[in-house]
Amino acid sequence: SLVIRLGAGLDNVDVATAEKLGLKVFNTPGSSATSVAEHIIGLMLALARNIPACSHRVKSGVWPKAECVGVELCGKTLGIVGYGCTGSELAKHARALDMKVIAYDKYKRVDSNAEGTSYEKLLATSDFISYNVPLTQETKDMFNVENLAILKRGARIINASRGEVVSVEALLKGLHDGIVAGAALDVLPHEPPLTDSEKALLLDPRVIVTPHVAGSTEEAETRAVAMACDIIKRELLTRDEPKTLNS
């Protein structure tokens, strides 16, 4: 009678059909927040210091010291789009690196680790932008070609939420036009990459891609399973039923 998604995203769960079948749907929000936030920090550092490209060149027999000049994270502005479990955890980590943190969330207030702002101002003033929103009709292509007109030149885009949140075509155009300095993606619209546009991103040395592993840590998996077990115990053994996603 239960469907439990180990993780927060429900785009791969047919909630409507589950409801028709009388199944209760749960997820485990926050179980991977720390893991995803740490992965995003790692991606930002890799982008800022060109770590993957420099490592690849050294392994290829080149010593490209002069080509590997990067930028510091300290003092830069991080714009967080979506201030849920992951976004708020990311803000805490970024503050520890002395970054200025601003955030946009249509439905939630930010805490003391970030300054709330509009989406337009976030695009115009951020050096790094991280998307941490669920995939909905509202967030699909949230970063798009139109945004390039107001995006701060030299911004770096990070997406560890869902592939369809950031338009691949917008990234390619931004990179081609020199507006986007780099991108780090843990997710793509098709996984593994399928379209010519997605494959073109892989060929750009300014783009880092990881295979949807931001939340893949031993600790996150342990927390998710523990939360699922707690849901099962409360649902089956007590009358104190937890709130479902479709109740």
PDB file of C-alpha atoms in Angstrom:
ATOM      1  CA  SER A   1       0.000   0.000   0.000  1.00  0.00           C
ATOM      2  CA  LEU A   2       3.048   2.293   0.101  1.00  0.00           C
ATOM      3  CA  VAL A   3       5.311   3.871  -2.494  1.00  0.00           C
ATOM      4  CA  ILE A   4       8.420   5.379  -0.929  1.00  0.00           C
ATOM      5  CA  ARG A   5      10.833   7.354  -3.070  1.00  0.00           C
ATOM      6  CA  LEU A   6      14.352   7.314  -1.604  1.00  0.00           C
ATOM      7  CA  GLY A   7      15.116  10.954  -2.283  1.00  0.00           C
ATOM      8  CA  ALA A   8      13.209  14.177  -2.786  1.00  0.00           C
ATOM      9  CA  GLY A   9      12.363  14.274  -6.494  1.00  0.00           C
ATOM     10  CA  LEU A  10       9.028  12.820  -7.570  1.00  0.00           C
ATOM     11  CA  ASP A  11       9.280  13.398 -11.331  1.00  0.00           C
ATOM     12  CA  ASN A  12       9.886   9.652 -11.773  1.00  0.00           C
ATOM     13  CA  VAL A  13       6.844   8.651  -9.686  1.00  0.00           C
ATOM     14  CA  ASP A  14       3.343   8.628 -11.180  1.00  0.00           C
ATOM     15  CA  VAL A  15       1.613  10.085  -8.135  1.00  0.00           C
ATOM     16  CA  ALA A  16      -1.765  10.396  -9.878  1.00  0.00           C
ATOM     17  CA  THR A  17      -1.857   6.709 -10.825  1.00  0.00           C
ATOM     18  CA  ALA A  18      -0.707   5.707  -7.348  1.00  0.00           C
ATOM     19  CA  GLU A  19      -3.567   7.712  -5.899  1.00  0.00           C
ATOM     20  CA  LYS A  20      -6.089   5.976  -8.172  1.00  0.00           C
ATOM     21  CA  LEU A  21      -4.733   2.612  -7.017  1.00  0.00           C
ATOM     22  CA  GLY A  22      -5.053   3.603  -3.383  1.00  0.00           C
ATOM     23  CA  LEU A  23      -1.298   3.748  -2.830  1.00  0.00           C
ATOM     24  CA  LYS A  24       0.187   6.276  -0.438  1.00  0.00           C
ATOM     25  CA  VAL A  25       3.236   8.097  -1.777  1.00  0.00           C
ATOM     26  CA  PHE A  26       6.109   9.297   0.390  1.00  0.00           C
ATOM     27  CA  ASN A  27       9.585  10.659  -0.240  1.00  0.00           C
ATOM     28  CA  THR A  28      12.615  11.284   1.962  1.00  0.00           C
ATOM     29  CA  PRO A  29      13.282  15.022   1.634  1.00  0.00           C
ATOM     30  CA  GLY A  30      16.566  16.241   3.026  1.00  0.00           C
ATOM     31  CA  SER A  31      18.207  12.830   3.156  1.00  0.00           C
ATOM     32  CA  SER A  32      20.779  13.807   0.521  1.00  0.00           C
ATOM     33  CA  ALA A  33      20.929  17.566   1.141  1.00  0.00           C
ATOM     34  CA  THR A  34      24.412  17.566   2.670  1.00  0.00           C
ATOM     35  CA  SER A  35      25.797  15.265  -0.016  1.00  0.00           C
ATOM     36  CA  VAL A  36      24.355  17.343  -2.853  1.00  0.00           C
ATOM     37  CA  ALA A  37      25.525  20.609  -1.290  1.00  0.00           C
ATOM     38  CA  GLU A  38      29.062  19.262  -0.898  1.00  0.00           C
ATOM     39  CA  HIS A  39      29.025  18.052  -4.510  1.00  0.00           C
ATOM     40  CA  ILE A  40      27.974  21.503  -5.688  1.00  0.00           C
ATOM     41  CA  ILE A  41      30.809  23.084  -3.712  1.00  0.00           C
ATOM     42  CA  GLY A  42      33.173  20.620  -5.371  1.00  0.00           C
ATOM     43  CA  LEU A  43      31.813  21.526  -8.802  1.00  0.00           C
ATOM     44  CA  MET A  44      32.227  25.235  -8.078  1.00  0.00           C
ATOM     45  CA  LEU A  45      35.839  24.733  -7.028  1.00  0.00           C
ATOM     46  CA  ALA A  46      36.489  22.608 -10.103  1.00  0.00           C
ATOM     47  CA  LEU A  47      35.008  25.314 -12.334  1.00  0.00           C
ATOM     48  CA  ALA A  48      36.814  28.166 -10.616  1.00  0.00           C
ATOM     49  CA  ARG A  49      40.224  26.500 -10.853  1.00  0.00           C
ATOM     50  CA  ASN A  50      39.771  24.552 -14.115  1.00  0.00           C
ATOM     51  CA  ILE A  51      40.718  21.386 -12.243  1.00  0.00           C
ATOM     52  CA  PRO A  52      39.378  18.709 -14.652  1.00  0.00           C
ATOM     53  CA  ALA A  53      40.869  20.336 -17.763  1.00  0.00           C
ATOM     54  CA  CYS A  54      44.243  20.950 -16.096  1.00  0.00           C
ATOM     55  CA  SER A  55      44.381  17.384 -14.787  1.00  0.00           C
ATOM     56  CA  HIS A  56      43.532  16.013 -18.223  1.00  0.00           C
ATOM     57  CA  ARG A  57      46.303  18.073 -19.841  1.00  0.00           C
ATOM     58  CA  VAL A  58      48.905  16.902 -17.328  1.00  0.00           C
ATOM     59  CA  LYS A  59      47.897  13.267 -17.856  1.00  0.00           C
ATOM     60  CA  SER A  60      48.250  13.870 -21.599  1.00  0.00           C
ATOM     61  CA  GLY A  61      51.900  14.794 -21.140  1.00  0.00           C
ATOM     62  CA  VAL A  62      51.526  18.584 -21.036  1.00  0.00           C
ATOM     63  CA  TRP A  63      52.501  20.858 -18.139  1.00  0.00           C
ATOM     64  CA  PRO A  64      50.034  23.745 -18.688  1.00  0.00           C
ATOM     65  CA  LYS A  65      50.814  25.892 -15.666  1.00  0.00           C
ATOM     66  CA  ALA A  66      50.331  29.200 -17.486  1.00  0.00           C
ATOM     67  CA  GLU A  67      46.963  28.066 -18.844  1.00  0.00           C
ATOM     68  CA  CYS A  68      45.531  27.042 -15.486  1.00  0.00           C
ATOM     69  CA  VAL A  69      44.919  30.436 -13.914  1.00  0.00           C
ATOM     70  CA  GLY A  70      41.562  30.427 -12.158  1.00  0.00           C
ATOM     71  CA  VAL A  71      39.535  32.556  -9.780  1.00  0.00           C
ATOM     72  CA  GLU A  72      38.854  32.378  -6.050  1.00  0.00           C
ATOM     73  CA  LEU A  73      35.472  31.607  -4.544  1.00  0.00           C
ATOM     74  CA  CYS A  74      36.168  33.942  -1.633  1.00  0.00           C
ATOM     75  CA  GLY A  75      34.338  37.219  -2.168  1.00  0.00           C
ATOM     76  CA  LYS A  76      32.314  35.957  -5.120  1.00  0.00           C
ATOM     77  CA  THR A  77      28.521  36.024  -5.179  1.00  0.00           C
ATOM     78  CA  LEU A  78      26.681  32.714  -5.228  1.00  0.00           C
ATOM     79  CA  GLY A  79      23.091  32.846  -6.399  1.00  0.00           C
ATOM     80  CA  ILE A  80      20.987  29.946  -5.144  1.00  0.00           C
ATOM     81  CA  VAL A  81      17.780  29.232  -7.048  1.00  0.00           C
ATOM     82  CA  GLY A  82      15.536  27.201  -4.763  1.00  0.00           C
ATOM     83  CA  TYR A  83      16.030  27.455  -1.010  1.00  0.00           C
ATOM     84  CA  GLY A  84      14.795  24.095   0.204  1.00  0.00           C
ATOM     85  CA  CYS A  85      16.838  21.486   2.048  1.00  0.00           C
ATOM     86  CA  THR A  86      19.704  21.503  -0.456  1.00  0.00           C
ATOM     87  CA  GLY A  87      19.693  25.226  -1.144  1.00  0.00           C
ATOM     88  CA  SER A  88      19.842  26.165   2.530  1.00  0.00           C
ATOM     89  CA  GLU A  89      22.588  23.603   3.178  1.00  0.00           C
ATOM     90  CA  LEU A  90      24.560  24.959   0.223  1.00  0.00           C
ATOM     91  CA  ALA A  91      24.272  28.494   1.590  1.00  0.00           C
ATOM     92  CA  LYS A  92      25.801  27.393   4.888  1.00  0.00           C
ATOM     93  CA  HIS A  93      28.746  25.753   3.108  1.00  0.00           C
ATOM     94  CA  ALA A  94      29.273  28.741   0.811  1.00  0.00           C
ATOM     95  CA  ARG A  95      29.314  31.169   3.725  1.00  0.00           C
ATOM     96  CA  ALA A  96      32.151  29.123   5.220  1.00  0.00           C
ATOM     97  CA  LEU A  97      34.126  29.949   2.059  1.00  0.00           C
ATOM     98  CA  ASP A  98      33.456  33.673   2.554  1.00  0.00           C
ATOM     99  CA  MET A  99      31.151  33.877  -0.439  1.00  0.00           C
ATOM    100  CA  LYS A 100      28.308  36.365  -0.595  1.00  0.00           C
ATOM    101  CA  VAL A 101      25.118  34.312  -0.834  1.00  0.00           C
ATOM    102  CA  ILE A 102      21.875  35.505  -2.379  1.00  0.00           C
ATOM    103  CA  ALA A 103      18.852  33.316  -2.999  1.00  0.00           C
ATOM    104  CA  TYR A 104      15.561  33.229  -4.865  1.00  0.00           C
ATOM    105  CA  ASP A 105      12.652  31.019  -3.911  1.00  0.00           C
ATOM    106  CA  LYS A 106       9.094  31.809  -4.923  1.00  0.00           C
ATOM    107  CA  TYR A 107       7.586  29.859  -2.041  1.00  0.00           C
ATOM    108  CA  LYS A 108      10.079  29.877   0.834  1.00  0.00           C
ATOM    109  CA  ARG A 109      11.818  32.517   2.898  1.00  0.00           C
ATOM    110  CA  VAL A 110      15.579  32.456   3.138  1.00  0.00           C
ATOM    111  CA  ASP A 111      17.380  32.200   6.469  1.00  0.00           C
ATOM    112  CA  SER A 112      20.259  34.238   7.860  1.00  0.00           C
ATOM    113  CA  ASN A 113      22.800  32.490   5.614  1.00  0.00           C
ATOM    114  CA  ALA A 114      21.485  34.216   2.488  1.00  0.00           C
ATOM    115  CA  GLU A 115      19.951  37.440   1.262  1.00  0.00           C
ATOM    116  CA  GLY A 116      16.637  37.066  -0.527  1.00  0.00           C
ATOM    117  CA  THR A 117      16.354  38.623  -3.967  1.00  0.00           C
ATOM    118  CA  SER A 118      14.435  38.455  -7.235  1.00  0.00           C
ATOM    119  CA  TYR A 119      15.328  35.926  -9.904  1.00  0.00           C
ATOM    120  CA  GLU A 120      16.245  38.712 -12.315  1.00  0.00           C
ATOM    121  CA  LYS A 121      18.621  40.391  -9.846  1.00  0.00           C
ATOM    122  CA  LEU A 122      20.156  37.027  -9.004  1.00  0.00           C
ATOM    123  CA  LEU A 123      20.927  36.408 -12.681  1.00  0.00           C
ATOM    124  CA  ALA A 124      22.358  39.891 -13.107  1.00  0.00           C
ATOM    125  CA  THR A 125      24.657  39.908 -10.071  1.00  0.00           C
ATOM    126  CA  SER A 126      25.804  36.334  -9.366  1.00  0.00           C
ATOM    127  CA  ASP A 127      29.234  34.974 -10.247  1.00  0.00           C
ATOM    128  CA  PHE A 128      28.030  31.409  -9.658  1.00  0.00           C
ATOM    129  CA  ILE A 129      24.411  30.267  -9.985  1.00  0.00           C
ATOM    130  CA  SER A 130      23.203  26.958  -8.576  1.00  0.00           C
ATOM    131  CA  TYR A 131      19.795  25.516  -9.453  1.00  0.00           C
ATOM    132  CA  ASN A 132      18.244  23.489  -6.629  1.00  0.00           C
ATOM    133  CA  VAL A 133      14.577  23.181  -7.567  1.00  0.00           C
ATOM    134  CA  PRO A 134      12.282  20.230  -8.316  1.00  0.00           C
ATOM    135  CA  LEU A 135      11.218  19.709 -11.922  1.00  0.00           C
ATOM    136  CA  THR A 136       7.756  21.148 -12.502  1.00  0.00           C
ATOM    137  CA  GLN A 137       6.016  22.939 -15.356  1.00  0.00           C
ATOM    138  CA  GLU A 138       7.084  26.143 -13.626  1.00  0.00           C
ATOM    139  CA  THR A 139      10.780  25.249 -13.392  1.00  0.00           C
ATOM    140  CA  LYS A 140      11.239  23.556 -16.783  1.00  0.00           C
ATOM    141  CA  ASP A 141      13.779  25.612 -18.768  1.00  0.00           C
ATOM    142  CA  MET A 142      14.024  28.021 -15.850  1.00  0.00           C
ATOM    143  CA  PHE A 143      17.409  28.995 -17.245  1.00  0.00           C
ATOM    144  CA  ASN A 144      16.728  29.807 -20.882  1.00  0.00           C
ATOM    145  CA  VAL A 145      17.993  31.800 -23.853  1.00  0.00           C
ATOM    146  CA  GLU A 146      16.037  34.889 -22.786  1.00  0.00           C
ATOM    147  CA  ASN A 147      17.955  34.947 -19.495  1.00  0.00           C
ATOM    148  CA  LEU A 148      21.229  35.539 -21.337  1.00  0.00           C
ATOM    149  CA  ALA A 149      20.232  39.159 -21.938  1.00  0.00           C
ATOM    150  CA  ILE A 150      20.405  39.931 -18.208  1.00  0.00           C
ATOM    151  CA  LEU A 151      22.911  37.313 -17.020  1.00  0.00           C
ATOM    152  CA  LYS A 152      26.118  38.687 -15.521  1.00  0.00           C
ATOM    153  CA  ARG A 153      28.883  38.238 -18.064  1.00  0.00           C
ATOM    154  CA  GLY A 154      31.312  35.556 -16.900  1.00  0.00           C
ATOM    155  CA  ALA A 155      28.807  33.765 -14.677  1.00  0.00           C
ATOM    156  CA  ARG A 156      29.193  30.046 -14.087  1.00  0.00           C
ATOM    157  CA  ILE A 157      26.110  27.812 -14.016  1.00  0.00           C
ATOM    158  CA  ILE A 158      25.708  24.736 -11.793  1.00  0.00           C
ATOM    159  CA  ASN A 159      22.789  22.320 -12.025  1.00  0.00           C
ATOM    160  CA  ALA A 160      22.441  19.371  -9.666  1.00  0.00           C
ATOM    161  CA  SER A 161      18.639  19.294  -9.611  1.00  0.00           C
ATOM    162  CA  ARG A 162      17.016  18.002 -12.818  1.00  0.00           C
ATOM    163  CA  GLY A 163      18.327  18.256 -16.356  1.00  0.00           C
ATOM    164  CA  GLU A 164      15.293  19.989 -17.818  1.00  0.00           C
ATOM    165  CA  VAL A 165      15.602  22.903 -15.377  1.00  0.00           C
ATOM    166  CA  VAL A 166      18.526  24.355 -17.358  1.00  0.00           C
ATOM    167  CA  SER A 167      18.141  24.638 -21.128  1.00  0.00           C
ATOM    168  CA  VAL A 168      21.017  22.948 -22.930  1.00  0.00           C
ATOM    169  CA  GLU A 169      20.542  25.298 -25.892  1.00  0.00           C
ATOM    170  CA  ALA A 170      20.797  28.317 -23.589  1.00  0.00           C
ATOM    171  CA  LEU A 171      24.037  27.012 -22.104  1.00  0.00           C
ATOM    172  CA  LEU A 172      25.535  26.364 -25.533  1.00  0.00           C
ATOM    173  CA  LYS A 173      24.629  29.843 -26.747  1.00  0.00           C
ATOM    174  CA  GLY A 174      25.889  31.458 -23.556  1.00  0.00           C
ATOM    175  CA  LEU A 175      29.203  29.634 -23.838  1.00  0.00           C
ATOM    176  CA  HIS A 176      29.517  30.424 -27.552  1.00  0.00           C
ATOM    177  CA  ASP A 177      28.789  34.127 -27.003  1.00  0.00           C
ATOM    178  CA  GLY A 178      31.178  34.390 -24.060  1.00  0.00           C
ATOM    179  CA  ILE A 179      28.428  35.263 -21.593  1.00  0.00           C
ATOM    180  CA  VAL A 180      28.692  32.012 -19.630  1.00  0.00           C
ATOM    181  CA  ALA A 181      32.235  31.310 -18.431  1.00  0.00           C
ATOM    182  CA  GLY A 182      31.565  27.678 -17.571  1.00  0.00           C
ATOM    183  CA  ALA A 183      28.994  25.157 -16.449  1.00  0.00           C
ATOM    184  CA  ALA A 184      28.964  22.166 -14.130  1.00  0.00           C
ATOM    185  CA  LEU A 185      26.136  19.683 -14.530  1.00  0.00           C
ATOM    186  CA  ASP A 186      25.285  16.621 -12.496  1.00  0.00           C
ATOM    187  CA  VAL A 187      22.114  16.136 -14.522  1.00  0.00           C
ATOM    188  CA  LEU A 188      21.055  16.251 -18.174  1.00  0.00           C
ATOM    189  CA  PRO A 189      17.662  16.073 -19.899  1.00  0.00           C
ATOM    190  CA  HIS A 190      18.669  12.623 -21.170  1.00  0.00           C
ATOM    191  CA  GLU A 191      20.895  10.381 -19.072  1.00  0.00           C
ATOM    192  CA  PRO A 192      23.189   9.282 -20.584  1.00  0.00           C
ATOM    193  CA  PRO A 193      23.349  12.193 -23.081  1.00  0.00           C
ATOM    194  CA  LEU A 194      21.365  11.528 -26.237  1.00  0.00           C
ATOM    195  CA  THR A 195      20.854  14.675 -28.308  1.00  0.00           C
ATOM    196  CA  ASP A 196      23.478  16.467 -30.399  1.00  0.00           C
ATOM    197  CA  SER A 197      23.205  19.485 -28.092  1.00  0.00           C
ATOM    198  CA  GLU A 198      23.883  17.406 -25.004  1.00  0.00           C
ATOM    199  CA  LYS A 199      26.861  15.744 -26.686  1.00  0.00           C
ATOM    200  CA  ALA A 200      28.185  19.156 -27.739  1.00  0.00           C
ATOM    201  CA  LEU A 201      28.291  20.198 -24.085  1.00  0.00           C
ATOM    202  CA  LEU A 202      30.503  17.219 -23.289  1.00  0.00           C
ATOM    203  CA  LEU A 203      33.052  18.386 -25.855  1.00  0.00           C
ATOM    204  CA  ASP A 204      33.418  21.859 -24.353  1.00  0.00           C
ATOM    205  CA  PRO A 205      36.386  22.037 -21.933  1.00  0.00           C
ATOM    206  CA  ARG A 206      34.547  24.715 -19.940  1.00  0.00           C
ATOM    207  CA  VAL A 207      31.815  22.233 -19.054  1.00  0.00           C
ATOM    208  CA  ILE A 208      32.053  19.647 -16.264  1.00  0.00           C
ATOM    209  CA  VAL A 209      29.574  16.766 -16.251  1.00  0.00           C
ATOM    210  CA  THR A 210      29.074  14.128 -13.559  1.00  0.00           C
ATOM    211  CA  PRO A 211      26.635  11.196 -13.930  1.00  0.00           C
ATOM    212  CA  HIS A 212      23.823  12.244 -11.548  1.00  0.00           C
ATOM    213  CA  VAL A 213      25.796  11.304  -8.447  1.00  0.00           C
ATOM    214  CA  ALA A 214      25.509  14.445  -6.301  1.00  0.00           C
ATOM    215  CA  GLY A 215      23.427  12.584  -3.741  1.00  0.00           C
ATOM    216  CA  SER A 216      25.247   9.284  -4.046  1.00  0.00           C
ATOM    217  CA  THR A 217      27.069   8.868  -0.762  1.00  0.00           C
ATOM    218  CA  GLU A 218      26.964   6.159   1.855  1.00  0.00           C
ATOM    219  CA  GLU A 219      25.657   8.635   4.395  1.00  0.00           C
ATOM    220  CA  ALA A 220      22.818   9.890   2.190  1.00  0.00           C
ATOM    221  CA  GLU A 221      21.706   6.359   1.367  1.00  0.00           C
ATOM    222  CA  THR A 222      21.745   5.428   5.046  1.00  0.00           C
ATOM    223  CA  ARG A 223      19.627   8.463   5.956  1.00  0.00           C
ATOM    224  CA  ALA A 224      17.131   7.774   3.152  1.00  0.00           C
ATOM    225  CA  VAL A 225      16.679   4.133   4.169  1.00  0.00           C
ATOM    226  CA  ALA A 226      16.298   5.128   7.824  1.00  0.00           C
ATOM    227  CA  MET A 227      13.625   7.670   6.899  1.00  0.00           C
ATOM    228  CA  ALA A 228      11.826   5.082   4.767  1.00  0.00           C
ATOM    229  CA  CYS A 229      11.886   2.559   7.605  1.00  0.00           C
ATOM    230  CA  ASP A 230      10.500   5.179   9.960  1.00  0.00           C
ATOM    231  CA  ILE A 231       7.648   5.882   7.540  1.00  0.00           C
ATOM    232  CA  ILE A 232       6.848   2.172   7.271  1.00  0.00           C
ATOM    233  CA  LYS A 233       6.868   1.711  11.035  1.00  0.00           C
ATOM    234  CA  ARG A 234       4.618   4.694  11.645  1.00  0.00           C
ATOM    235  CA  GLU A 235       2.274   3.722   8.808  1.00  0.00           C
ATOM    236  CA  LEU A 236       1.911   0.054   9.656  1.00  0.00           C
ATOM    237  CA  LEU A 237       2.360  -0.094  13.407  1.00  0.00           C
ATOM    238  CA  THR A 238       0.738   3.076  14.702  1.00  0.00           C
ATOM    239  CA  ARG A 239      -2.127   5.393  13.996  1.00  0.00           C
ATOM    240  CA  ASP A 240       0.186   8.378  13.876  1.00  0.00           C
ATOM    241  CA  GLU A 241       0.355   8.414  10.108  1.00  0.00           C
ATOM    242  CA  PRO A 242       2.943  10.662   8.487  1.00  0.00           C
ATOM    243  CA  LYS A 243       1.816  13.111   5.845  1.00  0.00           C
ATOM    244  CA  THR A 244       1.879  11.667   2.334  1.00  0.00           C
ATOM    245  CA  LEU A 245       2.584  13.477  -0.902  1.00  0.00           C
ATOM    246  CA  ASN A 246      -0.936  12.737  -2.143  1.00  0.00           C
ATOM    247  CA  SER A 247      -3.020  13.165   1.012  1.00  0.00           C
TER     248      SER A 247
END
